[in-house]
């Protein structure tokens, strides 16, 4: 059918009228004929629609426990930073970073590291923060502190050290927080939050979603 449509186009091109005044009508008929031929090909090869099959859920949410962060929670993320094959949950508060895990179906604190450096002056009235995993480290920020906290596992212990100023919101992207405010960037066009994800497209190429 595709070859027939192309052949039709070639025949019509070869049969162009001698009068220039009818050229517009000729090209209009040519476009209409080509479109009709392509529509016929698409209709003949219409995809087969398969109705969705319901999937029966075989799990249910289970309460694992609770913990007291000790200070306001500003960010939360998960990652397998200790490379044991199971992800940990990292809670960022205005004071520290807390690593949590599940042991024997119970939430267990794995470790915590306090922010270091100079407190932010002025601090935002509404505390905010960020948590980004990059190259085996957790880079956490809190509006209560000028510097970020770079957290990693070393010899089985959770350790941290002061990093750069500002907040890492995505791998390779850092934003400056407005002093005393709970947002980033220009006060006239504030940015209140950025969400990033590392995905893979159908052919296996990495995608950075922002």
XYZ file of C-alpha atoms in Angstrom:
210
model
C 0.000 0.000 0.000
C 2.874 2.401 0.757
C 4.399 1.665 -2.640
C 1.044 2.286 -4.276
C 0.814 5.680 -2.576
C 4.326 6.621 -3.706
C 3.637 5.422 -7.232
C 0.475 7.516 -7.307
C 2.483 10.569 -6.278
C 5.058 9.966 -9.025
C 2.388 9.494 -11.703
C 0.588 12.664 -10.657
C 3.848 14.609 -10.666
C 4.605 13.428 -14.180
C 1.181 14.463 -15.386
C 1.434 18.103 -14.388
C -0.837 20.347 -16.453
C 0.705 22.648 -19.003
C -1.222 25.688 -17.823
C 0.386 27.507 -14.887
C -3.006 28.769 -13.745
C -4.139 25.281 -12.712
C -0.938 24.458 -10.781
C -2.551 25.287 -7.434
C -5.459 22.887 -8.096
C -3.031 20.178 -9.185
C -0.934 20.350 -6.017
C -4.070 20.460 -3.865
C -5.351 17.271 -5.562
C -1.924 15.687 -5.177
C -1.793 16.436 -1.453
C -5.328 15.153 -0.934
C -4.617 11.938 -2.882
C -1.398 11.282 -0.960
C -3.113 11.918 2.390
C -5.989 9.593 1.472
C -3.564 6.845 0.458
C -1.651 7.153 3.737
C -4.907 7.151 5.714
C -5.916 3.945 3.940
C -2.579 2.323 4.819
C -2.911 3.346 8.499
C -6.501 2.093 8.662
C -5.495 -1.254 7.145
C -2.743 -1.665 9.760
C -4.619 -0.419 12.814
C -3.097 -1.640 16.090
C -4.938 -4.334 17.983
C -6.319 -2.913 21.202
C -5.920 -5.210 24.193
C -7.962 -4.382 27.306
C -5.981 -4.056 30.543
C -5.894 -7.053 32.849
C -6.479 -6.286 36.536
C -3.590 -7.228 38.813
C -4.454 -8.697 42.174
C -2.528 -7.137 45.023
C -0.758 -9.664 47.200
C 0.706 -7.213 49.727
C -0.603 -4.791 52.265
C 0.971 -1.899 54.185
C 2.380 -2.824 57.578
C 3.270 -0.414 60.357
C 6.955 -0.893 61.136
C 7.219 1.577 63.979
C 8.026 5.205 64.621
C 10.911 7.376 65.764
C 11.396 10.819 67.227
C 13.650 13.004 65.026
C 14.192 15.420 67.900
C 13.873 18.501 65.668
C 11.774 19.604 62.666
C 12.017 17.299 59.641
C 12.974 19.170 56.432
C 13.855 16.430 53.900
C 13.620 12.683 53.432
C 15.254 10.304 50.944
C 16.441 6.708 50.617
C 19.627 5.143 49.260
C 21.900 2.160 49.748
C 24.964 4.132 50.830
C 26.500 1.329 52.907
C 26.317 -1.053 49.886
C 24.665 -3.928 51.755
C 21.991 -4.432 49.084
C 19.218 -2.788 51.134
C 18.336 0.893 51.061
C 18.382 3.020 54.188
C 16.018 5.896 54.946
C 17.725 9.229 55.613
C 15.846 11.886 57.561
C 17.236 15.437 57.434
C 16.227 17.708 60.288
C 17.214 21.252 61.158
C 19.949 19.832 63.390
C 21.227 16.537 61.941
C 20.932 13.669 59.471
C 19.513 10.392 60.802
C 19.940 7.018 59.057
C 17.144 4.489 59.585
C 16.844 0.830 58.635
C 14.460 -2.091 59.121
C 15.742 -4.958 61.276
C 13.421 -7.853 62.187
C 10.450 -5.877 60.835
C 11.185 -2.932 63.124
C 12.500 0.554 62.384
C 16.004 0.881 63.789
C 18.223 3.928 63.971
C 21.520 3.192 62.210
C 23.297 6.429 63.037
C 23.078 10.209 63.058
C 25.409 13.100 62.224
C 25.006 16.719 63.299
C 25.377 19.717 61.005
C 28.610 21.651 61.508
C 29.703 25.174 60.689
C 27.984 28.493 61.242
C 24.235 28.781 61.883
C 22.345 30.689 59.191
C 21.727 34.322 60.062
C 18.936 35.092 59.762
C 17.372 31.624 59.779
C 14.119 31.117 57.897
C 10.990 31.169 60.015
C 9.722 28.063 58.172
C 12.627 25.560 58.077
C 13.352 23.918 54.730
C 16.054 21.627 53.438
C 17.185 19.231 50.721
C 18.660 15.741 50.430
C 20.414 14.584 47.245
C 22.380 11.368 46.760
C 25.393 11.913 44.508
C 28.384 9.595 43.934
C 27.873 7.491 47.038
C 27.249 10.422 49.385
C 24.186 12.105 50.805
C 24.422 15.887 50.458
C 21.979 17.398 52.945
C 21.141 21.030 53.587
C 19.067 22.826 56.192
C 17.975 26.438 56.243
C 19.244 26.588 59.825
C 22.862 26.272 58.628
C 25.054 28.078 56.100
C 26.895 24.963 54.897
C 25.586 21.667 53.601
C 26.475 18.338 55.251
C 28.101 15.564 53.199
C 27.241 12.198 54.766
C 28.734 8.778 54.004
C 29.536 5.440 55.666
C 33.090 4.822 56.800
C 34.221 1.634 58.575
C 30.611 0.840 59.480
C 29.917 4.271 61.002
C 27.933 7.200 59.637
C 30.222 10.216 59.268
C 29.813 13.697 57.870
C 31.693 16.840 57.022
C 30.795 20.378 56.048
C 30.385 21.077 52.347
C 29.629 24.099 50.216
C 27.172 26.855 50.950
C 23.738 26.859 49.372
C 21.682 23.770 48.626
C 22.249 20.969 46.132
C 18.771 20.356 44.661
C 19.813 17.980 41.843
C 23.122 16.316 40.945
C 25.186 19.147 39.477
C 22.635 21.875 40.273
C 22.966 24.140 43.281
C 20.644 26.976 44.305
C 21.194 29.807 46.772
C 18.552 30.252 49.431
C 17.224 33.751 50.061
C 18.460 34.766 53.560
C 15.722 34.453 56.149
C 13.280 32.965 53.629
C 12.037 29.483 52.802
C 12.695 29.612 49.059
C 15.515 29.847 46.530
C 16.478 32.261 43.791
C 15.211 35.750 43.063
C 12.553 37.008 45.519
C 10.542 38.216 42.517
C 10.450 34.707 40.997
C 10.962 32.330 43.939
C 11.622 28.605 43.585
C 10.060 26.650 46.437
C 11.164 23.160 45.474
C 12.909 21.019 42.864
C 12.358 17.294 42.382
C 14.856 15.176 40.424
C 15.013 11.532 39.406
C 17.443 9.264 37.574
C 15.516 7.163 35.016
C 16.333 4.903 32.063
C 14.631 5.113 28.662
C 13.369 1.999 26.749
C 16.746 1.492 25.006
C 18.714 1.730 28.232
C 20.009 5.306 27.983
C 20.072 7.283 31.260
C 17.612 10.132 31.691
C 17.888 13.001 34.146
C 14.406 14.237 35.026
C 13.949 17.582 36.776
